XYZ file of C-alpha atoms in Angstrom:
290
model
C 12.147 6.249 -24.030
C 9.389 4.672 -22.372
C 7.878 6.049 -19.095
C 6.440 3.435 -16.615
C 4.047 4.566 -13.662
C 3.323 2.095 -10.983
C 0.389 1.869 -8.744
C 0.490 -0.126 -5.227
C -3.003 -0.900 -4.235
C -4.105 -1.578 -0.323
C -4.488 -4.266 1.467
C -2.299 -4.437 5.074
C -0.303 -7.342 5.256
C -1.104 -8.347 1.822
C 0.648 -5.263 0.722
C 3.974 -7.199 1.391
C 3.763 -9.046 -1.727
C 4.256 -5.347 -3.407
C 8.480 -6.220 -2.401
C 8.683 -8.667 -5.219
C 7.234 -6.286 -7.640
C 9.572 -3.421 -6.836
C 12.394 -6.388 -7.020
C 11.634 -7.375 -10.374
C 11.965 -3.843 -11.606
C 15.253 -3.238 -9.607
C 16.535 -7.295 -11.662
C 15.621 -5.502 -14.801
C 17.175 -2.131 -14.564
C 13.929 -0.233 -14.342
C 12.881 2.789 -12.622
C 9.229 3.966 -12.172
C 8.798 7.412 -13.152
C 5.735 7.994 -10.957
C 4.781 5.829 -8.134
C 0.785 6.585 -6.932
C 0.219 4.042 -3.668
C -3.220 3.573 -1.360
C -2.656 2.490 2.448
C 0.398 0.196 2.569
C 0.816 0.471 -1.331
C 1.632 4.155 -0.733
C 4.180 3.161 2.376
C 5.963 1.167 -0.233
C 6.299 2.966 -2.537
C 7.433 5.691 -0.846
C 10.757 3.365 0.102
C 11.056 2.860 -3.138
C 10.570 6.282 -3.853
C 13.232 7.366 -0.881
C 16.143 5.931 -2.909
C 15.960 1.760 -1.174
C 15.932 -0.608 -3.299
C 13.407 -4.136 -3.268
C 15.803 -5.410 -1.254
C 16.490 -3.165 1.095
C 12.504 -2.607 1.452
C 12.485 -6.740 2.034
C 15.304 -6.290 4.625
C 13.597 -3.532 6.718
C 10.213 -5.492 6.823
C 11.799 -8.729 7.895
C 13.571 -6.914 10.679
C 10.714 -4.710 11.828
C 8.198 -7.753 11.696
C 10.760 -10.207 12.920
C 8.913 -11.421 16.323
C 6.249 -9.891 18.535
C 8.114 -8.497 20.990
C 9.581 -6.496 18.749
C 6.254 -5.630 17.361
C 4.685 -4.781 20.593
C 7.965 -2.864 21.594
C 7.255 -0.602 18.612
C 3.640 0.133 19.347
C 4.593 0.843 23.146
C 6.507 3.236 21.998
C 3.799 5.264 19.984
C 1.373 5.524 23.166
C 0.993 9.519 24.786
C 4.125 10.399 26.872
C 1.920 12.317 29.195
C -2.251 12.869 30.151
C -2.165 16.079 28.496
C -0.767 14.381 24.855
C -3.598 11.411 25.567
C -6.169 14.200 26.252
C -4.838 15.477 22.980
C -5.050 12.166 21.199
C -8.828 12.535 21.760
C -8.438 10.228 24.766
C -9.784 6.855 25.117
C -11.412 6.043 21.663
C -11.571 2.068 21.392
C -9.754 0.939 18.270
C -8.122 4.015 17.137
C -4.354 4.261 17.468
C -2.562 7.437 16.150
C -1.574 6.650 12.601
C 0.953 8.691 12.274
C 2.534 7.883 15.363
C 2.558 4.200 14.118
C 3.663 5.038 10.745
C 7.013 7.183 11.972
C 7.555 3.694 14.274
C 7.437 1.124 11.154
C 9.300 3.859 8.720
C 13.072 3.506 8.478
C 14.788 6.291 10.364
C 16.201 8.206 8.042
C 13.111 8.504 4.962
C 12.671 12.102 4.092
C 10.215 14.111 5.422
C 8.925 16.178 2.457
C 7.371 14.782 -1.064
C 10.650 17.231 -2.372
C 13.000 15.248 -0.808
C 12.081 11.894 -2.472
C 14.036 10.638 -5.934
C 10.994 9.699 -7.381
C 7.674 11.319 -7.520
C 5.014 9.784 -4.954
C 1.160 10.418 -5.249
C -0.246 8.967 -1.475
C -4.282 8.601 -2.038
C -6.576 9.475 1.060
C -10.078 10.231 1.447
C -11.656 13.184 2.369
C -14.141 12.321 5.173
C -16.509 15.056 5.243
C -15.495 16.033 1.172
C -16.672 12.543 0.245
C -13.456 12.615 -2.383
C -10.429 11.204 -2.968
C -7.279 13.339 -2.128
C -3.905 13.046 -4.021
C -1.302 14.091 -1.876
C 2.324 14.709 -3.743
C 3.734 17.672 -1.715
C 4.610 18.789 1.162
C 5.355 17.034 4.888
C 5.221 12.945 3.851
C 4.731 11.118 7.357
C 0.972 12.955 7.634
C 0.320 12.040 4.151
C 1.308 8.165 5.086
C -0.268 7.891 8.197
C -3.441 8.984 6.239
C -3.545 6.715 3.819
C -3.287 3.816 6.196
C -5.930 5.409 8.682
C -8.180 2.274 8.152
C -11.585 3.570 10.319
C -12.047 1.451 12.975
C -8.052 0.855 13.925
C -6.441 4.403 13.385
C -8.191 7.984 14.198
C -8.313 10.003 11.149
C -5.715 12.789 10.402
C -5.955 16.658 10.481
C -4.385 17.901 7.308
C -4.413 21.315 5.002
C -8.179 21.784 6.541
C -9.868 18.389 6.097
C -10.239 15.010 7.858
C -8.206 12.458 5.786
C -8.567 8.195 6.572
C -7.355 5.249 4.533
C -7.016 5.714 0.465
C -8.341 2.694 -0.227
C -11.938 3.672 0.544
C -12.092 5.920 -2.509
C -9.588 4.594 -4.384
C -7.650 1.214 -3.266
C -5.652 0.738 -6.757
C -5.163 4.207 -8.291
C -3.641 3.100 -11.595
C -6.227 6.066 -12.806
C -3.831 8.487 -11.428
C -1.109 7.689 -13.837
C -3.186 7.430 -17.058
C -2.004 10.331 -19.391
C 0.999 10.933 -17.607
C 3.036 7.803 -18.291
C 3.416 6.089 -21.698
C 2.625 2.550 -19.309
C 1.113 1.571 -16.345
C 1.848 -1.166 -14.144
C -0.700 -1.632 -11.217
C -0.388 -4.301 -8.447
C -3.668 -5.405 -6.625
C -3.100 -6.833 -3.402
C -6.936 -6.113 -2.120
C -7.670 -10.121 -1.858
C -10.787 -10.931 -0.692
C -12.644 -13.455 2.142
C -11.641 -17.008 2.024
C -13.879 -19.882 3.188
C -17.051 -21.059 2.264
C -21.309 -21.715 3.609
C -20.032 -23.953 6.248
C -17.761 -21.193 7.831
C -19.101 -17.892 10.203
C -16.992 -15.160 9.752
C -16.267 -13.612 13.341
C -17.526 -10.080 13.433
C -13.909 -8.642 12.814
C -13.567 -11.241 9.597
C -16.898 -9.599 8.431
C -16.177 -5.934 9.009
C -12.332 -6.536 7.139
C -13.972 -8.701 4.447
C -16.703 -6.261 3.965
C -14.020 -3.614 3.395
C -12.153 -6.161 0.959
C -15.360 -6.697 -1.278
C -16.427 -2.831 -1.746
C -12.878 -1.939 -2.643
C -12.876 -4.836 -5.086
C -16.121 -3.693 -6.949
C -14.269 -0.415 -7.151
C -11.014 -1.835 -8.628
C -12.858 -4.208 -11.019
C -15.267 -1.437 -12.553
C -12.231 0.258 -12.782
C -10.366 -1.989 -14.713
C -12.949 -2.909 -16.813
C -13.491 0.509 -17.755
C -10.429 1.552 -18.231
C -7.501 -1.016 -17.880
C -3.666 -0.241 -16.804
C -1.609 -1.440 -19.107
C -0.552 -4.408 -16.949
C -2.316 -5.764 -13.754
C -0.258 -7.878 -11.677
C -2.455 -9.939 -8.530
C -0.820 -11.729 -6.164
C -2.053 -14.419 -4.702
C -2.836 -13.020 -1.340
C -6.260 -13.511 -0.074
C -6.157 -15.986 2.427
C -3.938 -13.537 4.519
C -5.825 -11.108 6.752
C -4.881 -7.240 6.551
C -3.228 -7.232 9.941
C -0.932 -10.641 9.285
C 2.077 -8.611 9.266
C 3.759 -11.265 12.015
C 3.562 -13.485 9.030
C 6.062 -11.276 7.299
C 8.630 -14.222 6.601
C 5.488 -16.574 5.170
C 4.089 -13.919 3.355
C 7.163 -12.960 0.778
C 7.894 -16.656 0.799
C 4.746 -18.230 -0.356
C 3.698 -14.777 -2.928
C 7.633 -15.787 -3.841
C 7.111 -16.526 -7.383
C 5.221 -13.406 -8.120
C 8.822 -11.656 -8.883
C 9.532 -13.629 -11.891
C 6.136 -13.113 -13.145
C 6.620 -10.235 -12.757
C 10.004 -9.702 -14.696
C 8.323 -11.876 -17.362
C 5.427 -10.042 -17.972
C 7.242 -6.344 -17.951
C 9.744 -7.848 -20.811
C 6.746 -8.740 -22.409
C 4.814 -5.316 -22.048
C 8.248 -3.493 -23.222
C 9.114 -5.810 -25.809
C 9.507 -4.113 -29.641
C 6.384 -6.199 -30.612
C 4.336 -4.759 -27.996
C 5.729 -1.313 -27.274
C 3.576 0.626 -29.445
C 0.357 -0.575 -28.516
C -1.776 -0.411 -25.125
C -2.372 -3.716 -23.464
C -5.646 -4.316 -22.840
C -5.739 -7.635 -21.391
C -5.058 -8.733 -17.200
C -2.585 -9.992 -16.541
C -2.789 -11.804 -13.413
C -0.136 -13.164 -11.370
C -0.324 -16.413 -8.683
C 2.465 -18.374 -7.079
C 2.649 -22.363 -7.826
């Protein structure tokens, strides 16, 4: 039988188009049987990964992004109950929230808490600050794994963990589809990285620049990548004129990246087809709604 890995790359908000991915699988009776995610790829996939289904990943995200009091209401909740826990926080640091304070207030209630507890095997990429690596986490306590993956530097403080200083997995490695090669007899990877939109005529505001900045390094890592050494299917939603923090655009979002699901389902019947089964798939396959 074949195996099928799937890799969730970063990108914030983008990283909501990921839900019609997992849905085509779920339409076509398949199961990953490794899921490796960077940032919000890794937050989805651990859902998936947890035992919900696409659905039920959609359903949570429309909730918890639903309006902006709700939002707000949410990251109230994550800020120090007392001076002593802000003093512990590292105190005031401009731009940093506690990732994994946020994380355990977006995460459905009841996700496990240990890699062992999950029904499928999860690999959460981070980078090691001061180790200048990536870091593979697939053991032990989840939410600290999570929260640092999505520690993007500048908007979450980086996280203590097993002796090193750990921030977003997307700075190493924001589509690790190279984690699964050699374990899985296919790969499926999903790009949601994007990149600026606009053109001579338009200045970028200085956060635009410092986000797109970010977008165009990790896409010079994902395409030498994939030029090197391809996954067996590469899947790109159209996402790019969404900005990594456009998560109160939740509803938009999954409805305009809508027809990436039967892309999706399309191109998977293809890759697993008799004709193609027993040969890699070299080409990109790249996936855009209208």
């Amino acid at each position: 039988m074949t195996t099928l890995g799937l890799a969730l790359g970063g990108g914030g908000a983008r990283g909501l188009a990921h839900i019609h991915v997992l849905e085509a699988f779920d339409e076509l009776g398949l199961v990953p049987d490794r899921i490796v995610g960077s940032s919000i790829g890794a937050i989805m996939g651990a859902g998936r990964a947890s035992g919900m289904s696409g659905r039920d990943v959609r359903d949570f995200v429309l909730d918890c992004f639903a309006g902006k009091s709700l939002v707000f209401g949410r990251l109230w909740r994550t800020r120090p109950g007392s001076f002593q826990e802000f003093l512990a926080d590292g105190g005031l640091r401009l731009g940093q929230l506690n990732a994994e304070r946020v994380v355990r207030a977006f995460l459905p209630l009841d996700l496990p808490l240990h890699f062992s507890e999950l029904k499928i095997p999860l690999g959460v990429m981070t980078t090691d600050f001061y180790g200048k690596l990536e870091c593979e986490i697939d053991t032990g306590e989840l939410f600290s794994a999570l929260a640092a993956t999505a520690a993007l530097p500048a908007v979450f403080r980086p996280v203590r963990r097993d002796g090193r200083v750990l921030i977003d997995g997307g700075i190493f490695n924001p589509l690790p589809f190279d984690r699964l090669q050699g374990k899985v007899d296919k790969v499926i990877a999903v790009d949601v990285n994007g990149g600026p939109k606009g053109g001579p005529d338009i200045m970028p505001t200085p956060l635009e620049a410092l986000f797109g900045a970010s977008q165009l390094m990790m896409q010079s890592i994902i395409d030498t990548k994939v030029h090197m050494h391809p996954p067996d299917l590469l899947i790109c939603p159209p996402v790019s004129h969404y900005g990594v923090l456009d998560f109160l655009r939740t509803k938009q979002i999954l409805a305009e990246t809508a027809p990436v699901k039967e892309e999706t389902k399309r191109s998977l019947d293809a890759l697993l087809s008799s004709k193609n089964s027993g040969r890699r798939q070299h080409g990109v396959t790249s996936v855009k709604a209208g």
